[in-house]
JSON list of C-alpha atoms in Angstrom, two decimals:
[
{"chain": "A", "resi": 1, "resn": "UNK", "atom": "CA", "xyz": [12.83, 39.45, -13.12]},
{"chain": "A", "resi": 2, "resn": "UNK", "atom": "CA", "xyz": [15.46, 40.88, -10.76]},
{"chain": "A", "resi": 3, "resn": "UNK", "atom": "CA", "xyz": [13.02, 41.72, -8.00]},
{"chain": "A", "resi": 4, "resn": "UNK", "atom": "CA", "xyz": [14.78, 42.40, -4.72]},
{"chain": "A", "resi": 5, "resn": "UNK", "atom": "CA", "xyz": [12.85, 40.98, -1.75]},
{"chain": "A", "resi": 6, "resn": "UNK", "atom": "CA", "xyz": [13.60, 42.59, 1.63]},
{"chain": "A", "resi": 7, "resn": "UNK", "atom": "CA", "xyz": [15.32, 40.37, 4.18]},
{"chain": "A", "resi": 8, "resn": "UNK", "atom": "CA", "xyz": [12.39, 40.72, 6.60]},
{"chain": "A", "resi": 9, "resn": "UNK", "atom": "CA", "xyz": [10.05, 39.32, 3.95]},
{"chain": "A", "resi": 10, "resn": "UNK", "atom": "CA", "xyz": [12.36, 36.36, 3.37]},
{"chain": "A", "resi": 11, "resn": "UNK", "atom": "CA", "xyz": [12.26, 35.56, 7.08]},
{"chain": "A", "resi": 12, "resn": "UNK", "atom": "CA", "xyz": [8.48, 35.84, 7.22]},
{"chain": "A", "resi": 13, "resn": "UNK", "atom": "CA", "xyz": [8.15, 33.58, 4.16]},
{"chain": "A", "resi": 14, "resn": "UNK", "atom": "CA", "xyz": [10.31, 30.91, 5.79]},
{"chain": "A", "resi": 15, "resn": "UNK", "atom": "CA", "xyz": [8.36, 31.13, 9.04]},
{"chain": "A", "resi": 16, "resn": "UNK", "atom": "CA", "xyz": [5.00, 30.81, 7.25]},
{"chain": "A", "resi": 17, "resn": "UNK", "atom": "CA", "xyz": [6.28, 27.91, 5.13]},
{"chain": "A", "resi": 18, "resn": "UNK", "atom": "CA", "xyz": [7.46, 26.13, 8.27]},
{"chain": "A", "resi": 19, "resn": "UNK", "atom": "CA", "xyz": [4.08, 26.73, 9.95]},
{"chain": "A", "resi": 20, "resn": "UNK", "atom": "CA", "xyz": [2.45, 25.18, 6.87]},
{"chain": "A", "resi": 21, "resn": "UNK", "atom": "CA", "xyz": [4.76, 22.18, 7.14]},
{"chain": "A", "resi": 22, "resn": "UNK", "atom": "CA", "xyz": [3.95, 21.79, 10.84]},
{"chain": "A", "resi": 23, "resn": "UNK", "atom": "CA", "xyz": [0.20, 21.85, 10.08]},
{"chain": "A", "resi": 24, "resn": "UNK", "atom": "CA", "xyz": [0.66, 19.14, 7.46]},
{"chain": "A", "resi": 25, "resn": "UNK", "atom": "CA", "xyz": [2.62, 16.99, 9.88]},
{"chain": "A", "resi": 26, "resn": "UNK", "atom": "CA", "xyz": [-0.01, 17.44, 12.59]},
{"chain": "A", "resi": 27, "resn": "UNK", "atom": "CA", "xyz": [-2.65, 16.13, 10.20]},
{"chain": "A", "resi": 28, "resn": "UNK", "atom": "CA", "xyz": [-0.46, 13.16, 9.30]},
{"chain": "A", "resi": 29, "resn": "UNK", "atom": "CA", "xyz": [0.39, 12.28, 12.89]},
{"chain": "A", "resi": 30, "resn": "UNK", "atom": "CA", "xyz": [-3.19, 12.69, 14.08]},
{"chain": "A", "resi": 31, "resn": "UNK", "atom": "CA", "xyz": [-4.71, 10.54, 11.35]},
{"chain": "A", "resi": 32, "resn": "UNK", "atom": "CA", "xyz": [-1.99, 7.91, 11.82]},
{"chain": "A", "resi": 33, "resn": "UNK", "atom": "CA", "xyz": [-2.98, 7.73, 15.47]},
{"chain": "A", "resi": 34, "resn": "UNK", "atom": "CA", "xyz": [-6.58, 7.11, 14.45]},
{"chain": "A", "resi": 35, "resn": "UNK", "atom": "CA", "xyz": [-5.46, 4.41, 12.01]},
{"chain": "A", "resi": 36, "resn": "UNK", "atom": "CA", "xyz": [-3.80, 2.46, 14.82]},
{"chain": "A", "resi": 37, "resn": "UNK", "atom": "CA", "xyz": [-6.74, 2.94, 17.15]},
{"chain": "A", "resi": 38, "resn": "UNK", "atom": "CA", "xyz": [-5.64, 5.91, 19.24]},
{"chain": "A", "resi": 39, "resn": "UNK", "atom": "CA", "xyz": [-8.17, 8.73, 19.38]},
{"chain": "A", "resi": 40, "resn": "UNK", "atom": "CA", "xyz": [-6.43, 11.08, 21.84]},
{"chain": "A", "resi": 41, "resn": "UNK", "atom": "CA", "xyz": [-3.37, 11.94, 19.68]},
{"chain": "A", "resi": 42, "resn": "UNK", "atom": "CA", "xyz": [-5.75, 13.03, 16.93]},
{"chain": "A", "resi": 43, "resn": "UNK", "atom": "CA", "xyz": [-7.50, 15.42, 19.31]},
{"chain": "A", "resi": 44, "resn": "UNK", "atom": "CA", "xyz": [-4.19, 16.89, 20.53]},
{"chain": "A", "resi": 45, "resn": "UNK", "atom": "CA", "xyz": [-2.95, 17.33, 16.96]},
{"chain": "A", "resi": 46, "resn": "UNK", "atom": "CA", "xyz": [-6.13, 19.04, 15.81]},
{"chain": "A", "resi": 47, "resn": "UNK", "atom": "CA", "xyz": [-6.09, 21.35, 18.86]},
{"chain": "A", "resi": 48, "resn": "UNK", "atom": "CA", "xyz": [-2.52, 22.43, 18.15]},
{"chain": "A", "resi": 49, "resn": "UNK", "atom": "CA", "xyz": [-3.28, 22.72, 14.43]},
{"chain": "A", "resi": 50, "resn": "UNK", "atom": "CA", "xyz": [-6.02, 25.20, 15.22]},
{"chain": "A", "resi": 51, "resn": "UNK", "atom": "CA", "xyz": [-3.52, 27.46, 16.99]},
{"chain": "A", "resi": 52, "resn": "UNK", "atom": "CA", "xyz": [-1.35, 27.61, 13.87]},
{"chain": "A", "resi": 53, "resn": "UNK", "atom": "CA", "xyz": [-4.39, 28.17, 11.65]},
{"chain": "A", "resi": 54, "resn": "UNK", "atom": "CA", "xyz": [-5.33, 31.10, 13.89]},
{"chain": "A", "resi": 55, "resn": "UNK", "atom": "CA", "xyz": [-1.91, 32.61, 13.18]},
{"chain": "A", "resi": 56, "resn": "UNK", "atom": "CA", "xyz": [-2.56, 32.19, 9.43]},
{"chain": "A", "resi": 57, "resn": "UNK", "atom": "CA", "xyz": [-5.93, 33.89, 9.79]},
{"chain": "A", "resi": 58, "resn": "UNK", "atom": "CA", "xyz": [-4.49, 36.84, 11.71]},
{"chain": "A", "resi": 59, "resn": "UNK", "atom": "CA", "xyz": [-1.69, 37.39, 9.22]},
{"chain": "A", "resi": 60, "resn": "UNK", "atom": "CA", "xyz": [-3.40, 36.99, 5.86]},
{"chain": "A", "resi": 61, "resn": "UNK", "atom": "CA", "xyz": [-7.11, 36.51, 6.51]},
{"chain": "A", "resi": 62, "resn": "UNK", "atom": "CA", "xyz": [-7.38, 32.84, 5.45]},
{"chain": "A", "resi": 63, "resn": "UNK", "atom": "CA", "xyz": [-7.11, 29.66, 7.47]},
{"chain": "A", "resi": 64, "resn": "UNK", "atom": "CA", "xyz": [-6.52, 26.93, 4.91]},
{"chain": "A", "resi": 65, "resn": "UNK", "atom": "CA", "xyz": [-5.99, 28.27, 1.40]},
{"chain": "A", "resi": 66, "resn": "UNK", "atom": "CA", "xyz": [-3.85, 31.28, 2.18]},
{"chain": "A", "resi": 67, "resn": "UNK", "atom": "CA", "xyz": [-2.17, 33.15, -0.66]},
{"chain": "A", "resi": 68, "resn": "UNK", "atom": "CA", "xyz": [0.34, 35.02, 1.44]},
{"chain": "A", "resi": 69, "resn": "UNK", "atom": "CA", "xyz": [3.58, 34.91, -0.55]},
{"chain": "A", "resi": 70, "resn": "UNK", "atom": "CA", "xyz": [3.52, 37.13, -3.62]},
{"chain": "A", "resi": 71, "resn": "UNK", "atom": "CA", "xyz": [6.17, 37.95, -6.19]},
{"chain": "A", "resi": 72, "resn": "UNK", "atom": "CA", "xyz": [8.31, 40.64, -4.58]},
{"chain": "A", "resi": 73, "resn": "UNK", "atom": "CA", "xyz": [6.77, 40.50, -1.13]},
{"chain": "A", "resi": 74, "resn": "UNK", "atom": "CA", "xyz": [3.73, 39.46, 0.88]},
{"chain": "A", "resi": 75, "resn": "UNK", "atom": "CA", "xyz": [0.01, 39.91, 0.32]},
{"chain": "A", "resi": 76, "resn": "UNK", "atom": "CA", "xyz": [-0.50, 41.64, 3.68]},
{"chain": "A", "resi": 77, "resn": "UNK", "atom": "CA", "xyz": [1.59, 43.37, 6.28]},
{"chain": "A", "resi": 78, "resn": "UNK", "atom": "CA", "xyz": [2.75, 41.18, 9.14]},
{"chain": "A", "resi": 79, "resn": "UNK", "atom": "CA", "xyz": [3.03, 43.38, 12.22]},
{"chain": "A", "resi": 80, "resn": "UNK", "atom": "CA", "xyz": [5.23, 42.30, 15.10]},
{"chain": "A", "resi": 81, "resn": "UNK", "atom": "CA", "xyz": [3.31, 40.91, 18.02]},
{"chain": "A", "resi": 82, "resn": "UNK", "atom": "CA", "xyz": [0.14, 40.02, 16.13]},
{"chain": "A", "resi": 83, "resn": "UNK", "atom": "CA", "xyz": [-2.53, 41.92, 18.08]},
{"chain": "A", "resi": 84, "resn": "UNK", "atom": "CA", "xyz": [-4.72, 39.79, 20.28]},
{"chain": "A", "resi": 85, "resn": "UNK", "atom": "CA", "xyz": [-2.46, 36.76, 20.25]},
{"chain": "A", "resi": 86, "resn": "UNK", "atom": "CA", "xyz": [-2.56, 36.37, 24.03]},
{"chain": "A", "resi": 87, "resn": "UNK", "atom": "CA", "xyz": [-0.02, 34.45, 26.07]},
{"chain": "A", "resi": 88, "resn": "UNK", "atom": "CA", "xyz": [3.02, 32.82, 24.46]},
{"chain": "A", "resi": 89, "resn": "UNK", "atom": "CA", "xyz": [2.43, 29.54, 22.65]},
{"chain": "A", "resi": 90, "resn": "UNK", "atom": "CA", "xyz": [4.34, 27.57, 25.25]},
{"chain": "A", "resi": 91, "resn": "UNK", "atom": "CA", "xyz": [1.89, 28.72, 27.93]},
{"chain": "A", "resi": 92, "resn": "UNK", "atom": "CA", "xyz": [-1.07, 27.32, 25.97]},
{"chain": "A", "resi": 93, "resn": "UNK", "atom": "CA", "xyz": [0.29, 23.82, 25.41]},
{"chain": "A", "resi": 94, "resn": "UNK", "atom": "CA", "xyz": [-0.97, 21.30, 27.92]},
{"chain": "A", "resi": 95, "resn": "UNK", "atom": "CA", "xyz": [1.25, 18.27, 28.06]},
{"chain": "A", "resi": 96, "resn": "UNK", "atom": "CA", "xyz": [-0.30, 15.15, 29.59]},
{"chain": "A", "resi": 97, "resn": "UNK", "atom": "CA", "xyz": [1.79, 13.77, 32.43]},
{"chain": "A", "resi": 98, "resn": "UNK", "atom": "CA", "xyz": [1.82, 10.28, 33.80]},
{"chain": "A", "resi": 99, "resn": "UNK", "atom": "CA", "xyz": [0.58, 9.78, 37.31]},
{"chain": "A", "resi": 100, "resn": "UNK", "atom": "CA", "xyz": [2.85, 7.89, 39.67]}
]
């Protein structure tokens, strides 16, 4: 079809595909934790999964079944900064620490 996709779109596609992969792995890790009797990892995985699904919702309007990558581009414009995204992701992650 010889459709030229802009380089920016290629980067955005890779980022969204990697986010999708991360979400899938969070489901797998969380449910595996439940299978072996650990409830807390499931809760942490679902909490972090929600943050990624919020990014999906802000970029394309859907949380689970997003149709964002189209032939020749994207279904919606992805503006830099994503309005209303708040503090950086690293500031929202709470890592449990062991008490000495």
